[in-house]
Short mmCIF file of C-alpha atoms in Angstrom, two decimals:
data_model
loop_
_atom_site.label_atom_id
_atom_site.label_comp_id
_atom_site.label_asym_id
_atom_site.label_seq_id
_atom_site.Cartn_x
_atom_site.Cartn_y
_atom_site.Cartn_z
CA UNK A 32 -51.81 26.43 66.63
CA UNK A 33 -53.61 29.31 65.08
CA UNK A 34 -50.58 31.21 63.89
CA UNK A 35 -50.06 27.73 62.00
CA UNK A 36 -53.46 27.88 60.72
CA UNK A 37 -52.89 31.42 59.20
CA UNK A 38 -49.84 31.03 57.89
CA UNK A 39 -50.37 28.51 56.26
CA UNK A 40 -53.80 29.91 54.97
CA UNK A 41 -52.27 33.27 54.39
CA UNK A 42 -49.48 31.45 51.89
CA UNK A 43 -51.73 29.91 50.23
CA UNK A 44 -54.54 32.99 49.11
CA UNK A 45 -54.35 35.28 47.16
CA UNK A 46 -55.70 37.73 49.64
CA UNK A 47 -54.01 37.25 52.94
CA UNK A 48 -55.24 40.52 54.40
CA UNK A 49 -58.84 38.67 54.75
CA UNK A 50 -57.42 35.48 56.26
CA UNK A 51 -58.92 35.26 59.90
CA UNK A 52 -58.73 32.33 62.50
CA UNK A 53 -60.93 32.39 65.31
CA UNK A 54 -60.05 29.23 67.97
CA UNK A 55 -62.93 28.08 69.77
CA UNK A 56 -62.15 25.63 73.01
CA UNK A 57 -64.43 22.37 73.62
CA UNK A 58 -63.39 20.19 76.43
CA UNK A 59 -62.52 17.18 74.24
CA UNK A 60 -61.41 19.10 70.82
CA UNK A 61 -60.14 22.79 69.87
CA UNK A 62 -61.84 23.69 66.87
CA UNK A 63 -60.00 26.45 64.60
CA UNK A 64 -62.50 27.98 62.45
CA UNK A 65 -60.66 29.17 59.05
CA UNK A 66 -62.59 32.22 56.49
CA UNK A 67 -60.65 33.36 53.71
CA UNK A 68 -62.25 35.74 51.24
CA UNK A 69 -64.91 33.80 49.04
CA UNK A 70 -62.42 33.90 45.90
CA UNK A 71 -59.71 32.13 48.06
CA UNK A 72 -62.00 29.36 49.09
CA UNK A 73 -60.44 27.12 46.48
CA UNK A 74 -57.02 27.53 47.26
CA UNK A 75 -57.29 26.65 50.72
CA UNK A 76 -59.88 23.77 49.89
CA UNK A 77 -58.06 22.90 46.73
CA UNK A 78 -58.95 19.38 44.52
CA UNK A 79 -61.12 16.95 46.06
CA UNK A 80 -60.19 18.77 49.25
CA UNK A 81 -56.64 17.85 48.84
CA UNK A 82 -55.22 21.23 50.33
CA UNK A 83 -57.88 21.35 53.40
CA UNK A 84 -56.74 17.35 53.81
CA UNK A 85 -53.24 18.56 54.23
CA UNK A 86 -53.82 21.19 56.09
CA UNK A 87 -55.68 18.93 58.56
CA UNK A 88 -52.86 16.29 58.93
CA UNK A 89 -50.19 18.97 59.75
CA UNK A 90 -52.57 20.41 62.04
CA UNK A 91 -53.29 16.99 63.98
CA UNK A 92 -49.93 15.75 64.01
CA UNK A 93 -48.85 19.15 65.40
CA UNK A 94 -51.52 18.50 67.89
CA UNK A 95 -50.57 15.05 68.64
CA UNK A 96 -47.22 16.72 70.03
CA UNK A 97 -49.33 19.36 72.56
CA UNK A 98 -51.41 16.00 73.34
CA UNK A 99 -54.80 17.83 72.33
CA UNK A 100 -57.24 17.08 69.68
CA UNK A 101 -57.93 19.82 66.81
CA UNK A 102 -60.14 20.51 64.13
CA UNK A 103 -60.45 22.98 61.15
CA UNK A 104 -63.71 24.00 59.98
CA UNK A 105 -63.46 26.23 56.72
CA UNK A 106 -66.69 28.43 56.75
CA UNK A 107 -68.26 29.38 53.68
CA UNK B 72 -39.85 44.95 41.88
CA UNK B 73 -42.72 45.61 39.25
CA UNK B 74 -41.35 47.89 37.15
CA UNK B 75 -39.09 45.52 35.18
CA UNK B 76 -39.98 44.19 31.79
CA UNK B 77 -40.90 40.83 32.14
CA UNK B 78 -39.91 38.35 28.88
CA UNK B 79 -42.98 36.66 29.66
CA UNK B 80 -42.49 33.36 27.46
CA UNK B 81 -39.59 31.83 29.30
CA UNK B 82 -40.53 29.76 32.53
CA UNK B 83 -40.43 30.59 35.50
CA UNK B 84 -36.67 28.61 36.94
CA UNK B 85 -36.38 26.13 39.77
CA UNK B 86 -34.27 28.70 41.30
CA UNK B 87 -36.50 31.29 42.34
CA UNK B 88 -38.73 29.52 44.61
CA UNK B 89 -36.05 27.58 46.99
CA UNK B 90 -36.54 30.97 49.31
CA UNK B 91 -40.49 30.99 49.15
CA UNK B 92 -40.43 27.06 49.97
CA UNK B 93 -37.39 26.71 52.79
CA UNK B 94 -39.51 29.98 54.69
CA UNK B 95 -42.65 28.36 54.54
CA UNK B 96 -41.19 24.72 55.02
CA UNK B 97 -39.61 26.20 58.51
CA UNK B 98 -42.74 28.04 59.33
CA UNK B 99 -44.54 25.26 59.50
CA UNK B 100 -42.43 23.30 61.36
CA UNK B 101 -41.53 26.19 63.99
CA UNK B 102 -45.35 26.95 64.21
CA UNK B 103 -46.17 23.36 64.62
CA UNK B 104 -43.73 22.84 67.01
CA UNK B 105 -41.95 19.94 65.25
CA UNK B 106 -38.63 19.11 65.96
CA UNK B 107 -37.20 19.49 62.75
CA UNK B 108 -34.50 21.38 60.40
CA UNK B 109 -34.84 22.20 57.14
CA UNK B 110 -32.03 21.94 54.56
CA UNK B 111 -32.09 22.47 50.54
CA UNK B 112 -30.01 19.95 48.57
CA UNK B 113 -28.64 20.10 45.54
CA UNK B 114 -28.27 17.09 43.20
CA UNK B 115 -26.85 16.67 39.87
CA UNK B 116 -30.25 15.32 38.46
CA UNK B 117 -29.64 11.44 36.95
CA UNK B 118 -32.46 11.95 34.28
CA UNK B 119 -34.97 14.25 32.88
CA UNK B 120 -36.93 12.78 35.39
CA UNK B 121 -35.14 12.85 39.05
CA UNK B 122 -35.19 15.55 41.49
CA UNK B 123 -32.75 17.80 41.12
CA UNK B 124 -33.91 19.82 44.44
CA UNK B 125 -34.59 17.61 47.85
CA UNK B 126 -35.73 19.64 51.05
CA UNK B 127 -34.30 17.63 53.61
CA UNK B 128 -36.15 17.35 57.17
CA UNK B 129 -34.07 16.25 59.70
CA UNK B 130 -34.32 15.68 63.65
CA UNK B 131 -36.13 14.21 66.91
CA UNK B 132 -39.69 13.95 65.33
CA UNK B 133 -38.62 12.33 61.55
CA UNK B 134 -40.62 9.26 62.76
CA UNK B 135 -43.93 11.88 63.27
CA UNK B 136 -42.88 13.14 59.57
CA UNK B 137 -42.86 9.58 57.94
CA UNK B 138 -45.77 7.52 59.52
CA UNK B 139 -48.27 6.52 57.87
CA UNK B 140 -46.39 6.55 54.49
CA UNK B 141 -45.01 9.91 55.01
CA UNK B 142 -48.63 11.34 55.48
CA UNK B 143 -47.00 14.26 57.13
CA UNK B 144 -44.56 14.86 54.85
CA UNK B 145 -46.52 14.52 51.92
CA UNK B 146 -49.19 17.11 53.63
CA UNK B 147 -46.38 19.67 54.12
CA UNK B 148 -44.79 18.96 50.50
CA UNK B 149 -48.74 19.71 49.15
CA UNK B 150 -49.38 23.05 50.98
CA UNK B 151 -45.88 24.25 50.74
CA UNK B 152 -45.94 23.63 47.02
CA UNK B 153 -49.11 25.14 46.45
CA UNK B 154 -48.36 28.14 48.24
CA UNK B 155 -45.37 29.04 46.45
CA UNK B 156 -47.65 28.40 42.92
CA UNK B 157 -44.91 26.04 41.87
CA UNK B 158 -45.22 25.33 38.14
CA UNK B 159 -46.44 22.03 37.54
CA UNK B 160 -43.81 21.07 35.30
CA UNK B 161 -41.04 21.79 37.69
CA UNK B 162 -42.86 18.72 40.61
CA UNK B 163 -40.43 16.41 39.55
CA UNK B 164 -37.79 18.47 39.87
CA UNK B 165 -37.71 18.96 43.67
CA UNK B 166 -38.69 16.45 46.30
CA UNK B 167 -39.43 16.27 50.04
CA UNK B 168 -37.66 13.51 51.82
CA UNK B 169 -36.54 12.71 55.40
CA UNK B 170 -34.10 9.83 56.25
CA UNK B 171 -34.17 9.13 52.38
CA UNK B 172 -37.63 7.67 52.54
CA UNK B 173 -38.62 9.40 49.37
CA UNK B 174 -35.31 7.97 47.39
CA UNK B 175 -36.04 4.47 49.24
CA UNK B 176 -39.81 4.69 48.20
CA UNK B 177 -39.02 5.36 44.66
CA UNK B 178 -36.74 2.38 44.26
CA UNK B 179 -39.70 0.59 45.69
CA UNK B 180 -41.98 1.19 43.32
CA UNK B 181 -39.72 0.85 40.55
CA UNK B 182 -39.65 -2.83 41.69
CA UNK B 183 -42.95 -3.32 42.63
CA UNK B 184 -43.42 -2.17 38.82
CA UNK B 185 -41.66 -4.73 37.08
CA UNK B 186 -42.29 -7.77 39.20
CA UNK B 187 -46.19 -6.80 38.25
CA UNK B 188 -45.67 -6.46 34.64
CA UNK B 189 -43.74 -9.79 34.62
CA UNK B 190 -46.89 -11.35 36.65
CA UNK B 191 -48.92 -9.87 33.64
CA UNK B 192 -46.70 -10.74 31.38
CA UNK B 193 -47.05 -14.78 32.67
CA UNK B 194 -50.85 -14.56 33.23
CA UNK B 195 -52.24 -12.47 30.78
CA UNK B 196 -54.66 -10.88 33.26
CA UNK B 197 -54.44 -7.43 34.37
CA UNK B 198 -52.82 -6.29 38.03
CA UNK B 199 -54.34 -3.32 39.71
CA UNK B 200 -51.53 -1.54 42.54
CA UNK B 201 -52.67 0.02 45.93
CA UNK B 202 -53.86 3.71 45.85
CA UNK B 203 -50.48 5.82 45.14
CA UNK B 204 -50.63 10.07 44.41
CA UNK B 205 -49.31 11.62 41.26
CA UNK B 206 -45.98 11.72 41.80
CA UNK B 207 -45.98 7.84 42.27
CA UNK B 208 -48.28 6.76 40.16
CA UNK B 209 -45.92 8.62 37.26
CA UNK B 210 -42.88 6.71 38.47
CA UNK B 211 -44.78 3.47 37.92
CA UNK B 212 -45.82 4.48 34.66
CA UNK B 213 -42.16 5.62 33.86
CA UNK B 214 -40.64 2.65 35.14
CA UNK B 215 -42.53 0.46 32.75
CA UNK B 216 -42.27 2.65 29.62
CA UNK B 217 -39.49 0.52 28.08
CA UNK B 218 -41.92 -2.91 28.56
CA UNK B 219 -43.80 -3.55 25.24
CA UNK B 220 -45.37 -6.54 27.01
CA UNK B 221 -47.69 -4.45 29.08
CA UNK B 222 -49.51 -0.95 29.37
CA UNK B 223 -50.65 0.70 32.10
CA UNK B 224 -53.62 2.88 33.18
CA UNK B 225 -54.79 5.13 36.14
CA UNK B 226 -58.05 4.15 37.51
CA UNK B 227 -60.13 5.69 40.35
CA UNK B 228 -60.80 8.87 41.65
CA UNK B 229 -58.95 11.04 44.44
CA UNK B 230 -56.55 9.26 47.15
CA UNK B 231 -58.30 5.93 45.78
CA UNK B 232 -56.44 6.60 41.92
CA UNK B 233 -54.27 3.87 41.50
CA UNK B 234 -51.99 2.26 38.34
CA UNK B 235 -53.75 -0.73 36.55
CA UNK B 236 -51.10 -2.65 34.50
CA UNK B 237 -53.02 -4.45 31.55
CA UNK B 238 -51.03 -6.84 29.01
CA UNK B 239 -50.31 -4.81 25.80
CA UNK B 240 -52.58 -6.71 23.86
CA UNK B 241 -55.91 -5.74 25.46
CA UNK B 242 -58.23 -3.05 24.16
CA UNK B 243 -57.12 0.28 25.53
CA UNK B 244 -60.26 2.06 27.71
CA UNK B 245 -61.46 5.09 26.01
#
């Protein structure tokens, strides 16, 4: 789920050497925790969030299929 | 690559994206685990307007692709188009569908579209649609281009923007 995460992310900047995922494992919810370099925070956020919204729902559907629960956090 | 001229003016054609968006397309469903295939069609486009590109999904998990509307399939569409830096111009021109959802949807709205505009039409009072993106939003607008009777508007902000159709005869918003 994290090689999703970056490839996705990593199509979408314009700097995909900078792309990092780190996962981090709750009991109830995997968080993914997305940093891009701060001039590529727009094209993974995109309008009104509509890139980081879509990103999101691929990411929980593809979770739905491995029955767990996960979450992307963008950090600034 | 690089060192040819480029004759910068021309656009950039539909052409030479279909590798950049089946790769990513079947990324995304390999890395997600969907069970999926991923096909380019060609059409020969009906109107300026029509697709003249569909990326077909296929498989097992088409009902995980289209619920909710086609949530997931719209997501994918989004991020795949963005990453390839599609021109806007070209949107139209290639569509994401599964089990011809996209083609039935269309259809849809082109009905929904003209019963509203006759309901306007009878009661003089405007008719506000549910929330709809761009790309549907424009076919509504499209579909009722050749009714003087009415005119329609986009109202609202973000997933909430949706098509207002007004009689002709009222003020236009500034």
């Amino acid at each position: 789920m994290k090689e999703l995460v970056e490839e996705i992310a990593k199509a979408l900047v314009d700097k995909p050497d900078e792309v990092q995922v780190r996962k981090v494992e709750g009991e109830q919810v995997t968080v993914l925790e997305l940093r891009v370099d701060p001039t590529d925070l727009g094209k993974v956020i995109g309008k009104q969030g509509r890139t980081a919204r879509s990103i999101r729902t691929i990411l929980g559907a593809a979770g739905m299929k491995l029955k767990k629960r996960f979450t992307l956090e963008i950090l600034e | 690559m690089g060192s040819e001229p480029s004759p910068s003016p021309a656009p950039t054609p539909l052409e030479s994206y279909y590798a950049a968006i089946e790769d990513l397309a079947r990324k995304i469903v390999k890395l997600g685990g969907f069970r999926l295939e991923v096909k380019l069609r060609h059409l020969e486009p009906v109107d300026e307007h029509s697709p003249a590109t569909i990326v077909d999904f296929s498989g097992p998990d088409a009902g995980l692709l289209l619920e909710a509307h086609g949530e997931l399939l719209n997501a994918i569409e989004y991020v795949v188009l963005r990453a390839v830096r599609l021109e806007e111009s070209l949107f139209p021109k290639i569509s994401f569908d599964c089990e011809d959802y996209r083609h039935m949807r269309v259809e849809e709205l082109k009905l929904m579209a003209q019963v509203a505009a006759d309901r306007v039409r009878d009661t003089g009072m405007p008719f506000p649609l549910g929330p709809m993106n761009a790309r549907e939003r424009r076919i509504i607008h499209l579909a009722l281009n050749n009714r003087p009777e009415v005119r329609t508007e986009s109202d609202g902000q973000g997933p909430e923007r949706k098509v207002v159709i007004h009689p002709a005869s009222s003020p236009a918003r500034r």
